[in-house]
PDB file of C-alpha atoms in Angstrom:
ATOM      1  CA  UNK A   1     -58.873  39.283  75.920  1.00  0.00           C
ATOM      2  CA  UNK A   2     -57.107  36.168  76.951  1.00  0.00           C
ATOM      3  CA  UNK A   3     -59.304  34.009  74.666  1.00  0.00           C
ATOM      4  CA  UNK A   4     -58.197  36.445  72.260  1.00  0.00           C
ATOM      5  CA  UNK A   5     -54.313  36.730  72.462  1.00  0.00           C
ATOM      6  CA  UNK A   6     -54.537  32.578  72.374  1.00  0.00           C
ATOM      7  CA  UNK A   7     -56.860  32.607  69.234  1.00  0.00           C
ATOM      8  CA  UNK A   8     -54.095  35.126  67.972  1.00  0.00           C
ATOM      9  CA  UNK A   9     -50.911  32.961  68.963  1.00  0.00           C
ATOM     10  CA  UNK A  10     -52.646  30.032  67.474  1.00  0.00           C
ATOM     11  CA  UNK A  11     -52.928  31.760  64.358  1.00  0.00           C
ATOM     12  CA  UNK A  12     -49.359  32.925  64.709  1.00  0.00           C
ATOM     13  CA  UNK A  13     -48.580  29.222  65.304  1.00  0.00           C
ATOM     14  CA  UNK A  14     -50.689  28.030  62.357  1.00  0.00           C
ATOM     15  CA  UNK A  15     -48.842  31.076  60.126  1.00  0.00           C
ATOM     16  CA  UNK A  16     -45.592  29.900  61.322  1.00  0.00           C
ATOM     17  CA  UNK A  17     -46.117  26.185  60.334  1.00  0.00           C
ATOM     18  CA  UNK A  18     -47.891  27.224  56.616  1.00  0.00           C
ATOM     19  CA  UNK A  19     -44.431  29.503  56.420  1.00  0.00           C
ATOM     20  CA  UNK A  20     -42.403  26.302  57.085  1.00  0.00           C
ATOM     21  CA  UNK A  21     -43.796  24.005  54.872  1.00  0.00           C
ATOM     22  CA  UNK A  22     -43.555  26.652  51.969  1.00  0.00           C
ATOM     23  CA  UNK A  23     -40.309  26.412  53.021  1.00  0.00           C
ATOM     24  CA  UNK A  24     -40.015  22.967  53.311  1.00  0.00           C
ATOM     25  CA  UNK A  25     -41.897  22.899  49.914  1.00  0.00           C
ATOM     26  CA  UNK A  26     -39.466  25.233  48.095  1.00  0.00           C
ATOM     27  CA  UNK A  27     -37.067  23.251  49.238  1.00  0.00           C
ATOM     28  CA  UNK A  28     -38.194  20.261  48.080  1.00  0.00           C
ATOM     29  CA  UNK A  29     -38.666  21.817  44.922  1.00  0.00           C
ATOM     30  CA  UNK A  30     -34.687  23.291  44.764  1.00  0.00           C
ATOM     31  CA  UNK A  31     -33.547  19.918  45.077  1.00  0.00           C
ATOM     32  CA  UNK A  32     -35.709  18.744  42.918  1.00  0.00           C
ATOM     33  CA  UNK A  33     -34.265  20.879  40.382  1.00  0.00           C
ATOM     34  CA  UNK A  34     -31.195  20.602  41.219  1.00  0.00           C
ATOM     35  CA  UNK A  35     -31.247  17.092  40.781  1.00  0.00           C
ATOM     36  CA  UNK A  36     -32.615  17.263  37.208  1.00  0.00           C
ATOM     37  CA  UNK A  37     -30.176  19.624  36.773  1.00  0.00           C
ATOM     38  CA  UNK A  38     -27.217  17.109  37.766  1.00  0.00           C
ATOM     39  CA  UNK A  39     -29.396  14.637  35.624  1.00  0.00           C
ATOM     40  CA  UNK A  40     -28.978  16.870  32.448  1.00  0.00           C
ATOM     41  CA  UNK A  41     -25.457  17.317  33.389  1.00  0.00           C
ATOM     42  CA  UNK A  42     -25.208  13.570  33.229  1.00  0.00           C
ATOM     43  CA  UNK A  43     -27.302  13.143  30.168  1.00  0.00           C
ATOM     44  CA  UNK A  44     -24.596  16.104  27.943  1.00  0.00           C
ATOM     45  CA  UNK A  45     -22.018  13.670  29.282  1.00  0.00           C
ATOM     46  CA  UNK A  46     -23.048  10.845  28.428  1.00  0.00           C
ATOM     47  CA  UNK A  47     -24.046  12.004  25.042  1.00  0.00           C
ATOM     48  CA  UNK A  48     -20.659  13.593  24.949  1.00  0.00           C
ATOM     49  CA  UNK A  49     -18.947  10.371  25.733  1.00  0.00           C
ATOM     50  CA  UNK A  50     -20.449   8.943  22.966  1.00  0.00           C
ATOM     51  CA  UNK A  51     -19.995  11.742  20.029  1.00  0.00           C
ATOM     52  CA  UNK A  52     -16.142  11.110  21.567  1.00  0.00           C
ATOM     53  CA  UNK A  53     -16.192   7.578  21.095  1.00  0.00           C
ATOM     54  CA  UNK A  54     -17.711   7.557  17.774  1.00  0.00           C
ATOM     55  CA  UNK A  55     -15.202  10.133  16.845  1.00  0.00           C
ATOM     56  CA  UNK A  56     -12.212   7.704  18.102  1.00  0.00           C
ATOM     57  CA  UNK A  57     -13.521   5.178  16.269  1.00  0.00           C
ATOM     58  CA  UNK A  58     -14.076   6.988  12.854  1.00  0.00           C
ATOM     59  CA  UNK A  59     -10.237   8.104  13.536  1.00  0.00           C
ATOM     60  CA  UNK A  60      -8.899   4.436  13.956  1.00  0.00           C
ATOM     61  CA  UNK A  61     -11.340   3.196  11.102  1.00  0.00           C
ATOM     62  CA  UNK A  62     -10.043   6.056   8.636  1.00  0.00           C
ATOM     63  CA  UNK A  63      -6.499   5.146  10.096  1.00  0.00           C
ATOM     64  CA  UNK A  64      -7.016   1.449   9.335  1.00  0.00           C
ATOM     65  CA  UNK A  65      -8.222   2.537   5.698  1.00  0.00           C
ATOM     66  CA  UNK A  66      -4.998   4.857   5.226  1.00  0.00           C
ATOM     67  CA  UNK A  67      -2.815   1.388   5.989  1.00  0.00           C
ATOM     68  CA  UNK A  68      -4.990  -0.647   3.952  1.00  0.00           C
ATOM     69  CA  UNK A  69      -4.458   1.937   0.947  1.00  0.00           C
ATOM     70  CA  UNK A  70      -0.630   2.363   1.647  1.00  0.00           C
ATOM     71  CA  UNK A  71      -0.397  -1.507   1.677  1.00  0.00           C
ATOM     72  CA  UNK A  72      -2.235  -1.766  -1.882  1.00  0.00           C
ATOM     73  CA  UNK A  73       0.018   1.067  -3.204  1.00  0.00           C
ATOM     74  CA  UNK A  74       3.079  -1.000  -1.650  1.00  0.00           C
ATOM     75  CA  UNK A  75       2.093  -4.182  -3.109  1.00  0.00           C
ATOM     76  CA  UNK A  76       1.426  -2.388  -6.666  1.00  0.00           C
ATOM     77  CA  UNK A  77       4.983  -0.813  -6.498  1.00  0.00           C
ATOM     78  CA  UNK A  78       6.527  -4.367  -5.442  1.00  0.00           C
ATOM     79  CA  UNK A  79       4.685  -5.739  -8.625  1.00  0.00           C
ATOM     80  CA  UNK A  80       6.247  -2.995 -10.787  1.00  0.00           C
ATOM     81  CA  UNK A  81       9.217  -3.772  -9.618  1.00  0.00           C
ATOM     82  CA  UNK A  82       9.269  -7.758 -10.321  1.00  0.00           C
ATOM     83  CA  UNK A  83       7.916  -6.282 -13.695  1.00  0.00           C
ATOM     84  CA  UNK A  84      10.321  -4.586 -14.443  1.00  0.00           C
ATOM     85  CA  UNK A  85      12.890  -7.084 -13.247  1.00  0.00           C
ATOM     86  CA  UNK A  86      11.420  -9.806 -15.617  1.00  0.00           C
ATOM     87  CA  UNK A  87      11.364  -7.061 -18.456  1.00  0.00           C
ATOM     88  CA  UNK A  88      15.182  -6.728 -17.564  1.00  0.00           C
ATOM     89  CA  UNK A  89      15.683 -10.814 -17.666  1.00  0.00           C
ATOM     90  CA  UNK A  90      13.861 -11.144 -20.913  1.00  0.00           C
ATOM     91  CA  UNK A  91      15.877  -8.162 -22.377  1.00  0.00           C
ATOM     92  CA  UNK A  92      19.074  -9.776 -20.977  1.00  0.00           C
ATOM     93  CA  UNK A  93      17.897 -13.086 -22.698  1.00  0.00           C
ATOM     94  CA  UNK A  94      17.353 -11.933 -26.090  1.00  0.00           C
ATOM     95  CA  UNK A  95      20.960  -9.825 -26.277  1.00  0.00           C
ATOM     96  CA  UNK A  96      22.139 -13.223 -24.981  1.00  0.00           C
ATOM     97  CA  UNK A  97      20.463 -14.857 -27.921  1.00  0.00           C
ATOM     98  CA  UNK A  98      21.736 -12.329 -30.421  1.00  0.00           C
ATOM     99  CA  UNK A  99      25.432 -12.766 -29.320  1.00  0.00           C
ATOM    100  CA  UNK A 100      24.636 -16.602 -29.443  1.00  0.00           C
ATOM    101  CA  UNK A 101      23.484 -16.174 -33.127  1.00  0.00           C
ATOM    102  CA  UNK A 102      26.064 -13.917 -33.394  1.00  0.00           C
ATOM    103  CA  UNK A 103      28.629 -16.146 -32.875  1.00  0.00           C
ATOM    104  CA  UNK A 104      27.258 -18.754 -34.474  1.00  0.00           C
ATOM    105  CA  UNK A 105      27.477 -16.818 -37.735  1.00  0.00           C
ATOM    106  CA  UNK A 106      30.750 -15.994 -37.196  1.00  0.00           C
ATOM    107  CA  UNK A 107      31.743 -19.551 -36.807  1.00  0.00           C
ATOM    108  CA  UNK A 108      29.878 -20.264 -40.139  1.00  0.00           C
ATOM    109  CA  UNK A 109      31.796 -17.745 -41.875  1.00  0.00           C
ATOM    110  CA  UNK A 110      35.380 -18.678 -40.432  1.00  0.00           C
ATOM    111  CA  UNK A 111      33.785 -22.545 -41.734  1.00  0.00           C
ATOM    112  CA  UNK A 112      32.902 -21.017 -45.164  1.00  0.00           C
ATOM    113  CA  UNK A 113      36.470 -19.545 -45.569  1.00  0.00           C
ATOM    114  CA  UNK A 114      38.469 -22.729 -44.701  1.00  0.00           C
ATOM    115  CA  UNK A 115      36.481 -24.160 -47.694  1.00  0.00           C
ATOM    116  CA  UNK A 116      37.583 -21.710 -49.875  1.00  0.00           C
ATOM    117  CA  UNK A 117      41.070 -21.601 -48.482  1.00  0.00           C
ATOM    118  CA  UNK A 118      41.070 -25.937 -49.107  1.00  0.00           C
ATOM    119  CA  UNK A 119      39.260 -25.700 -52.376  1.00  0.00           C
ATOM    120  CA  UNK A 120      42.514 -23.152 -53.491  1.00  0.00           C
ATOM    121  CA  UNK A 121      44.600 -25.858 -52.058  1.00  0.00           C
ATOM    122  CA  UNK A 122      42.931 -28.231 -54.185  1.00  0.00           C
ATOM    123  CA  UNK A 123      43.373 -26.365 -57.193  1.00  0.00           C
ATOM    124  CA  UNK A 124      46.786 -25.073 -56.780  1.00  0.00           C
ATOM    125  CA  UNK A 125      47.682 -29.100 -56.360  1.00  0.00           C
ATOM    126  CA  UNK A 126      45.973 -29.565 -59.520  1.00  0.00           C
ATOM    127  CA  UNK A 127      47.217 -26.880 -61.336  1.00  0.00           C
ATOM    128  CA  UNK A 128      51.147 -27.711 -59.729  1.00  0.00           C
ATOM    129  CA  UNK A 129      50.570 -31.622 -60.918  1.00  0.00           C
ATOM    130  CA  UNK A 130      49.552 -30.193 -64.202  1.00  0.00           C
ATOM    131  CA  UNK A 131      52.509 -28.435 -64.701  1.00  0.00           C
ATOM    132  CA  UNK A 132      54.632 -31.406 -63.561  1.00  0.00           C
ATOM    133  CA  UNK A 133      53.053 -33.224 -66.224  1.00  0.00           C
ATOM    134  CA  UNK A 134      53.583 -31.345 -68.822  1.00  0.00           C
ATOM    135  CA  UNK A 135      57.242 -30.314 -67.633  1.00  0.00           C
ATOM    136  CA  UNK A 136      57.695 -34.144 -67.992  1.00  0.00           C
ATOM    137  CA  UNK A 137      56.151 -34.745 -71.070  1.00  0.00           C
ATOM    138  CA  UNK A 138      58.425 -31.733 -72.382  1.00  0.00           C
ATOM    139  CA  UNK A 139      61.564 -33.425 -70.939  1.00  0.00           C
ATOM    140  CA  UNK A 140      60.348 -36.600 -72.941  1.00  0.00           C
ATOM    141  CA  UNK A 141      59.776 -34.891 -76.243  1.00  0.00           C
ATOM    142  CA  UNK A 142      63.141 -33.671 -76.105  1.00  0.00           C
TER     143      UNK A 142
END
């Protein structure tokens, strides 16, 4: 009997310890996968991270693209302007240039008529020493 109940605590002993290590063992395996849990955590944030990171940097490069595009459309309204300015200045020229030729023909036609106003002279003198001649060739007749 006493051999016995010792056998049996020694098997309740050994049952105890195989319980504790299953335990033990379960356990072990809970952190375990707890751990790769906490790694796949990590892993979905670090992949996160990076999706958010590539999507800041699309942002700024489509950003930087924007400005580069508002620039070009800047610089090609500045050069319509100064276009447009020159077109002005050349426009501006030429009515300068038609007044010029304007004038010019003017003055050749005020030129023309003091001809013709001293050629009338000229004749009228003629036609007055004419008559003076002949007035005095009447007075010598007589």
């Amino acid at each position: 009997l006493n051999l016995g109940s010792e056998n049996s605590l020694l098997l309740l002993l050994l049952l105890l310890l195989l319980l504790l290590l299953l335990l033990l063992l379960l356990l072990l395996l809970l952190l375990l996968l707890l751990l790769l849990l906490v790694l796949l955590l990590l892993l979905l944030l670090l992949v996160l991270l990076l999706l958010l990171l590539l999507l800041l940097l699309l942002l700024v490069l489509l950003l930087l693209l924007l400005l580069l595009v508002l620039l070009l459309l800047l610089l090609l309204l500045l050069l319509l302007l100064l276009l447009l300015l020159l077109l002005l200045l050349l426009l501006l020229l030429l009515l300068l240039l038609l007044l010029l030729l304007l004038l010019l023909l003017l003055l050749l036609l005020l030129l023309l008529l003091l001809l013709l106003l001293l050629l009338l002279l000229l004749l009228l003198l003629l036609l007055l020493q004419r008559l003076l001649l002949l007035l005095l060739l009447l007075r010598l007749l007589k």
